[in-house]
C-alpha cells in the first residue's frame, strides 16, 4: 500500500452530497486523498489550513459563484490544477473558466472514465511544470536529442521531452509545419525505456482515407480489392516501441473511434479479420492545427482528445527562436557541404543579417531547404547574401519608404476621358483556369526534383501532405 506522501491531496468543492460521494467513488482507485467542501466558505477554510495539490470545483454553489474560488486559489498558486465541473455548460462559461485559470472543464453528467482520465492528465501536467521550474536554473543546453538551439522556448521543450520520455503517457506535439514535430517524437522514443524497440511513423494526411485503416491495423488477404497478401500494420510493427501518428487531426472520424478503442485496450483487428490481436505501444501524436478547436468544430472526437492530450509539447515557430536561426543555418551548411562535396564553411555578414531578418513561414524545414539550395547551386568557402534563394532575399528586404506626396496643384476642370474600348474576345481566351496552372506547376516541380515529393513541396512552399492530397484528387478525376 502506498504511503501518504505518494498521494495527491484533492479538494472537491461540490454542494450535492450524493454527487460528491459518487465522484469520490470514481476516484477511489487512484492515488488521491480527497477532502470535500460543500460551499465556498468551507473550500477557502480548507485551503487556508493546507493548499491542495488539485481542485475539483463545481461552479454553482450555495454561497456564490465557484469562479471566485478558482481566482482566489490560482492567485495563491498559479500552477494549481483546477478541474471545473458544472451542469450549466456553455462555450462562453468554458472560455471564462479557462481564462480564469482552469486546467480543464467537465459538463455534468460525465462518465467515470472521463473524470479519472481528466484528473490524471491535469495532475501529470502539473508535476511536469514543477519539474521544469526546478530545472530552470540549469545552464541552457545548446541542443537536445537531434534538436539544435538554445532559445528559452526550446529549453522548456527539452525539459518536457526529457521528463515525458520515461513515462508511458501519450505525448501530443503541436506546432506549425516545419517546426520539428517528428523530431520531437523521435526524441521521446530515443531516450525512453523503449529505445531498443521500433519507432513507426504514420502520416495521417499523406495516406488516402480508404487505406489508412489498413496502414495502422494491417489487413488479411482478400480484405479488399488489391489485398493480395496479409499485411502487418503499424500497430503490430510498433509492438514494444513507439507509434507516431502525425497530422492526427486529419484522421477520419470513423477511424478515430477504432483508434480510441485501440488506445484503451491495446487490442485491434486487422481489416477483414475477425481475430483480435494484442500489442504494446507508446503513442506520440502531432498536429499543426489547434486540436481543441478541432474538437469544438466536430472534426475530432472529444474522448480521443482527452486520451491523447496527456503531455502537450508546443513547439515554437522559428521566428520566435532568435539566434537559433544562425546556429541551425551553420549546422545545415556543414551537413549540406559535406553531402554535396562543396567547400562552404561560413556565411558572410550580409547573409547572416538576411537570415535573421527573414520570418521563416516554413520554419526549420524552410531554413534547411534554403541552405541546401544555396550549396547545390553555388560553390566557394563563404555563402553570400546573393547565393540565398530569392524567397529569402525578397522576404528579408525592408520595404522602401513611401514617396512624399506631391504638392497640391490648382484644381483644373478637365473633360471626362472617353470610356475604354472593349477588349477583343481573343484576349480572354488566353486566360487559363487557376487549377490547371497550379497542376502544371506542381507536376513540373515534382519532375525537376526526381519524384521527391518532400523536396518538391519545400521548393513550392507547401506541405507534403497538401501535395499528396492534390495528386490524389487528380487521380480520382
PDB file of N, CA and C in Angstrom, residues 151-209:
ATOM      1  N   UNK A 151      17.493  28.683 -27.498  1.00  0.00           N
ATOM      2  CA  UNK A 151      16.463  29.671 -27.169  1.00  0.00           C
ATOM      3  C   UNK A 151      15.690  29.241 -25.923  1.00  0.00           C
ATOM      4  N   UNK A 152      15.258  30.194 -25.102  1.00  0.00           N
ATOM      5  CA  UNK A 152      14.493  29.834 -23.892  1.00  0.00           C
ATOM      6  C   UNK A 152      13.278  28.958 -24.190  1.00  0.00           C
ATOM      7  N   UNK A 153      12.583  29.242 -25.289  1.00  0.00           N
ATOM      8  CA  UNK A 153      11.410  28.433 -25.627  1.00  0.00           C
ATOM      9  C   UNK A 153      11.801  26.982 -25.864  1.00  0.00           C
ATOM     10  N   UNK A 154      12.988  26.751 -26.430  1.00  0.00           N
ATOM     11  CA  UNK A 154      13.440  25.387 -26.683  1.00  0.00           C
ATOM     12  C   UNK A 154      13.921  24.707 -25.404  1.00  0.00           C
ATOM     13  N   UNK A 155      14.420  25.464 -24.441  1.00  0.00           N
ATOM     14  CA  UNK A 155      14.822  24.856 -23.164  1.00  0.00           C
ATOM     15  C   UNK A 155      13.613  24.193 -22.496  1.00  0.00           C
ATOM     16  N   UNK A 156      12.467  24.871 -22.565  1.00  0.00           N
ATOM     17  CA  UNK A 156      11.248  24.290 -21.999  1.00  0.00           C
ATOM     18  C   UNK A 156      10.855  23.021 -22.740  1.00  0.00           C
ATOM     19  N   UNK A 157      10.990  23.029 -24.076  1.00  0.00           N
ATOM     20  CA  UNK A 157      10.674  21.840 -24.874  1.00  0.00           C
ATOM     21  C   UNK A 157      11.584  20.685 -24.484  1.00  0.00           C
ATOM     22  N   UNK A 158      12.887  20.948 -24.346  1.00  0.00           N
ATOM     23  CA  UNK A 158      13.834  19.895 -23.989  1.00  0.00           C
ATOM     24  C   UNK A 158      13.459  19.242 -22.659  1.00  0.00           C
ATOM     25  N   UNK A 159      13.080  20.080 -21.689  1.00  0.00           N
ATOM     26  CA  UNK A 159      12.768  19.538 -20.356  1.00  0.00           C
ATOM     27  C   UNK A 159      11.503  18.696 -20.386  1.00  0.00           C
ATOM     28  N   UNK A 160      10.494  19.164 -21.133  1.00  0.00           N
ATOM     29  CA  UNK A 160       9.256  18.384 -21.215  1.00  0.00           C
ATOM     30  C   UNK A 160       9.527  17.038 -21.875  1.00  0.00           C
ATOM     31  N   UNK A 161      10.266  17.052 -22.997  1.00  0.00           N
ATOM     32  CA  UNK A 161      10.564  15.806 -23.694  1.00  0.00           C
ATOM     33  C   UNK A 161      11.362  14.857 -22.806  1.00  0.00           C
ATOM     34  N   UNK A 162      12.319  15.397 -22.089  1.00  0.00           N
ATOM     35  CA  UNK A 162      13.162  14.567 -21.230  1.00  0.00           C
ATOM     36  C   UNK A 162      12.346  13.911 -20.127  1.00  0.00           C
ATOM     37  N   UNK A 163      11.464  14.669 -19.505  1.00  0.00           N
ATOM     38  CA  UNK A 163      10.642  14.123 -18.428  1.00  0.00           C
ATOM     39  C   UNK A 163       9.556  13.197 -18.949  1.00  0.00           C
ATOM     40  N   UNK A 164       9.023  13.517 -20.133  1.00  0.00           N
ATOM     41  CA  UNK A 164       7.948  12.692 -20.692  1.00  0.00           C
ATOM     42  C   UNK A 164       8.460  11.340 -21.171  1.00  0.00           C
ATOM     43  N   UNK A 165       9.730  11.281 -21.574  1.00  0.00           N
ATOM     44  CA  UNK A 165      10.264  10.064 -22.173  1.00  0.00           C
ATOM     45  C   UNK A 165      10.188   8.869 -21.229  1.00  0.00           C
ATOM     46  N   UNK A 166      10.424   9.102 -19.953  1.00  0.00           N
ATOM     47  CA  UNK A 166      10.440   7.997 -19.001  1.00  0.00           C
ATOM     48  C   UNK A 166       9.044   7.460 -18.703  1.00  0.00           C
ATOM     49  N   UNK A 167       8.016   8.202 -19.067  1.00  0.00           N
ATOM     50  CA  UNK A 167       6.635   7.814 -18.776  1.00  0.00           C
ATOM     51  C   UNK A 167       6.047   7.022 -19.938  1.00  0.00           C
ATOM     52  N   UNK A 168       4.932   6.359 -19.667  1.00  0.00           N
ATOM     53  CA  UNK A 168       4.172   5.696 -20.723  1.00  0.00           C
ATOM     54  C   UNK A 168       3.075   6.614 -21.267  1.00  0.00           C
ATOM     55  N   UNK A 169       2.930   7.789 -20.669  1.00  0.00           N
ATOM     56  CA  UNK A 169       1.838   8.692 -21.044  1.00  0.00           C
ATOM     57  C   UNK A 169       1.979   9.139 -22.491  1.00  0.00           C
ATOM     58  N   UNK A 170       0.842   9.386 -23.133  1.00  0.00           N
ATOM     59  CA  UNK A 170       0.813   9.836 -24.520  1.00  0.00           C
ATOM     60  C   UNK A 170       1.307  11.276 -24.615  1.00  0.00           C
ATOM     61  N   UNK A 171       2.143  11.525 -25.606  1.00  0.00           N
ATOM     62  CA  UNK A 171       2.684  12.861 -25.852  1.00  0.00           C
ATOM     63  C   UNK A 171       1.977  13.448 -27.068  1.00  0.00           C
ATOM     64  N   UNK A 172       1.515  14.693 -26.952  1.00  0.00           N
ATOM     65  CA  UNK A 172       0.790  15.362 -28.036  1.00  0.00           C
ATOM     66  C   UNK A 172       1.597  16.595 -28.443  1.00  0.00           C
ATOM     67  N   UNK A 173       2.229  16.532 -29.620  1.00  0.00           N
ATOM     68  CA  UNK A 173       3.093  17.605 -30.104  1.00  0.00           C
ATOM     69  C   UNK A 173       2.290  18.513 -31.030  1.00  0.00           C
ATOM     70  N   UNK A 174       2.348  19.809 -30.786  1.00  0.00           N
ATOM     71  CA  UNK A 174       1.677  20.771 -31.644  1.00  0.00           C
ATOM     72  C   UNK A 174       2.693  21.799 -32.136  1.00  0.00           C
ATOM     73  N   UNK A 175       2.385  22.412 -33.261  1.00  0.00           N
ATOM     74  CA  UNK A 175       3.283  23.429 -33.801  1.00  0.00           C
ATOM     75  C   UNK A 175       3.058  23.584 -35.286  1.00  0.00           C
ATOM     76  N   UNK A 176       3.527  24.692 -35.828  1.00  0.00           N
ATOM     77  CA  UNK A 176       3.382  24.964 -37.253  1.00  0.00           C
ATOM     78  C   UNK A 176       4.164  23.934 -38.065  1.00  0.00           C
ATOM     79  N   UNK A 177       3.832  23.821 -39.345  1.00  0.00           N
ATOM     80  CA  UNK A 177       4.555  22.918 -40.231  1.00  0.00           C
ATOM     81  C   UNK A 177       6.022  23.329 -40.286  1.00  0.00           C
ATOM     82  N   UNK A 178       6.899  22.323 -40.187  1.00  0.00           N
ATOM     83  CA  UNK A 178       8.329  22.585 -40.286  1.00  0.00           C
ATOM     84  C   UNK A 178       9.013  22.894 -38.983  1.00  0.00           C
ATOM     85  N   UNK A 179       8.312  22.802 -37.847  1.00  0.00           N
ATOM     86  CA  UNK A 179       8.945  23.123 -36.561  1.00  0.00           C
ATOM     87  C   UNK A 179       9.666  21.938 -35.935  1.00  0.00           C
ATOM     88  N   UNK A 180       9.471  20.729 -36.478  1.00  0.00           N
ATOM     89  CA  UNK A 180      10.202  19.577 -35.955  1.00  0.00           C
ATOM     90  C   UNK A 180       9.371  18.638 -35.110  1.00  0.00           C
ATOM     91  N   UNK A 181       8.104  18.448 -35.482  1.00  0.00           N
ATOM     92  CA  UNK A 181       7.232  17.600 -34.656  1.00  0.00           C
ATOM     93  C   UNK A 181       7.676  16.134 -34.690  1.00  0.00           C
ATOM     94  N   UNK A 182       8.074  15.638 -35.867  1.00  0.00           N
ATOM     95  CA  UNK A 182       8.538  14.249 -35.917  1.00  0.00           C
ATOM     96  C   UNK A 182       9.858  14.092 -35.169  1.00  0.00           C
ATOM     97  N   UNK A 183      10.714  15.093 -35.213  1.00  0.00           N
ATOM     98  CA  UNK A 183      11.966  15.050 -34.461  1.00  0.00           C
ATOM     99  C   UNK A 183      11.681  14.972 -32.962  1.00  0.00           C
ATOM    100  N   UNK A 184      10.642  15.672 -32.507  1.00  0.00           N
ATOM    101  CA  UNK A 184      10.254  15.594 -31.094  1.00  0.00           C
ATOM    102  C   UNK A 184       9.793  14.186 -30.745  1.00  0.00           C
ATOM    103  N   UNK A 185       9.017  13.570 -31.629  1.00  0.00           N
ATOM    104  CA  UNK A 185       8.563  12.198 -31.390  1.00  0.00           C
ATOM    105  C   UNK A 185       9.751  11.234 -31.337  1.00  0.00           C
ATOM    106  N   UNK A 186      10.703  11.411 -32.248  1.00  0.00           N
ATOM    107  CA  UNK A 186      11.884  10.549 -32.253  1.00  0.00           C
ATOM    108  C   UNK A 186      12.714  10.754 -30.985  1.00  0.00           C
ATOM    109  N   UNK A 187      12.749  12.004 -30.482  1.00  0.00           N
ATOM    110  CA  UNK A 187      13.490  12.280 -29.258  1.00  0.00           C
ATOM    111  C   UNK A 187      12.869  11.549 -28.068  1.00  0.00           C
ATOM    112  N   UNK A 188      11.541  11.601 -27.976  1.00  0.00           N
ATOM    113  CA  UNK A 188      10.863  10.889 -26.885  1.00  0.00           C
ATOM    114  C   UNK A 188      11.204   9.403 -26.932  1.00  0.00           C
ATOM    115  N   UNK A 189      11.188   8.832 -28.131  1.00  0.00           N
ATOM    116  CA  UNK A 189      11.480   7.401 -28.270  1.00  0.00           C
ATOM    117  C   UNK A 189      12.941   7.094 -27.951  1.00  0.00           C
ATOM    118  N   UNK A 190      13.857   7.921 -28.453  1.00  0.00           N
ATOM    119  CA  UNK A 190      15.284   7.596 -28.364  1.00  0.00           C
ATOM    120  C   UNK A 190      15.837   7.648 -26.950  1.00  0.00           C
ATOM    121  N   UNK A 191      15.182   8.374 -26.045  1.00  0.00           N
ATOM    122  CA  UNK A 191      15.680   8.441 -24.668  1.00  0.00           C
ATOM    123  C   UNK A 191      14.731   7.735 -23.691  1.00  0.00           C
ATOM    124  N   UNK A 192      13.787   6.988 -24.227  1.00  0.00           N
ATOM    125  CA  UNK A 192      12.821   6.291 -23.384  1.00  0.00           C
ATOM    126  C   UNK A 192      13.286   4.858 -23.126  1.00  0.00           C
ATOM    127  N   UNK A 193      12.660   4.164 -22.179  1.00  0.00           N
ATOM    128  CA  UNK A 193      12.990   2.753 -21.965  1.00  0.00           C
ATOM    129  C   UNK A 193      12.674   1.886 -23.180  1.00  0.00           C
ATOM    130  N   UNK A 194      11.943   2.431 -24.157  1.00  0.00           N
ATOM    131  CA  UNK A 194      11.575   1.675 -25.360  1.00  0.00           C
ATOM    132  C   UNK A 194      12.541   1.917 -26.520  1.00  0.00           C
ATOM    133  N   UNK A 195      13.658   2.569 -26.271  1.00  0.00           N
ATOM    134  CA  UNK A 195      14.540   2.972 -27.368  1.00  0.00           C
ATOM    135  C   UNK A 195      15.066   1.787 -28.179  1.00  0.00           C
ATOM    136  N   UNK A 196      15.113   0.593 -27.578  1.00  0.00           N
ATOM    137  CA  UNK A 196      15.565  -0.582 -28.331  1.00  0.00           C
ATOM    138  C   UNK A 196      14.461  -1.130 -29.230  1.00  0.00           C
ATOM    139  N   UNK A 197      13.231  -0.694 -29.016  1.00  0.00           N
ATOM    140  CA  UNK A 197      12.107  -1.155 -29.824  1.00  0.00           C
ATOM    141  C   UNK A 197      11.951  -0.320 -31.077  1.00  0.00           C
ATOM    142  N   UNK A 198      10.987  -0.664 -31.927  1.00  0.00           N
ATOM    143  CA  UNK A 198      10.793   0.068 -33.190  1.00  0.00           C
ATOM    144  C   UNK A 198      10.143   1.432 -32.981  1.00  0.00           C
ATOM    145  N   UNK A 199      10.464   2.354 -33.885  1.00  0.00           N
ATOM    146  CA  UNK A 199       9.774   3.642 -33.967  1.00  0.00           C
ATOM    147  C   UNK A 199       9.058   3.663 -35.307  1.00  0.00           C
ATOM    148  N   UNK A 200       7.733   3.649 -35.284  1.00  0.00           N
ATOM    149  CA  UNK A 200       6.929   3.583 -36.507  1.00  0.00           C
ATOM    150  C   UNK A 200       6.139   4.878 -36.643  1.00  0.00           C
ATOM    151  N   UNK A 201       6.288   5.544 -37.788  1.00  0.00           N
ATOM    152  CA  UNK A 201       5.604   6.815 -38.036  1.00  0.00           C
ATOM    153  C   UNK A 201       4.564   6.657 -39.130  1.00  0.00           C
ATOM    154  N   UNK A 202       3.383   7.218 -38.889  1.00  0.00           N
ATOM    155  CA  UNK A 202       2.292   7.230 -39.865  1.00  0.00           C
ATOM    156  C   UNK A 202       1.842   8.675 -40.059  1.00  0.00           C
ATOM    157  N   UNK A 203       1.845   9.147 -41.316  1.00  0.00           N
ATOM    158  CA  UNK A 203       1.340  10.485 -41.615  1.00  0.00           C
ATOM    159  C   UNK A 203      -0.121  10.360 -42.036  1.00  0.00           C
ATOM    160  N   UNK A 204      -1.024  10.743 -41.146  1.00  0.00           N
ATOM    161  CA  UNK A 204      -2.452  10.557 -41.392  1.00  0.00           C
ATOM    162  C   UNK A 204      -2.965  11.420 -42.539  1.00  0.00           C
ATOM    163  N   UNK A 205      -2.216  12.474 -42.914  1.00  0.00           N
ATOM    164  CA  UNK A 205      -2.652  13.351 -44.001  1.00  0.00           C
ATOM    165  C   UNK A 205      -2.151  12.879 -45.355  1.00  0.00           C
ATOM    166  N   UNK A 206      -1.093  12.057 -45.362  1.00  0.00           N
ATOM    167  CA  UNK A 206      -0.471  11.672 -46.632  1.00  0.00           C
ATOM    168  C   UNK A 206      -1.023  10.369 -47.187  1.00  0.00           C
ATOM    169  N   UNK A 207      -1.859   9.678 -46.416  1.00  0.00           N
ATOM    170  CA  UNK A 207      -2.386   8.380 -46.839  1.00  0.00           C
ATOM    171  C   UNK A 207      -3.867   8.535 -47.175  1.00  0.00           C
ATOM    172  N   UNK A 208      -4.307   8.038 -48.317  1.00  0.00           N
ATOM    173  CA  UNK A 208      -5.734   8.150 -48.680  1.00  0.00           C
ATOM    174  C   UNK A 208      -6.642   7.594 -47.588  1.00  0.00           C
ATOM    175  N   UNK A 209      -7.803   8.208 -47.466  1.00  0.00           N
ATOM    176  CA  UNK A 209      -8.760   7.863 -46.409  1.00  0.00           C
ATOM    177  C   UNK A 209      -9.103   6.378 -46.383  1.00  0.00           C
TER     178      UNK A 209
END
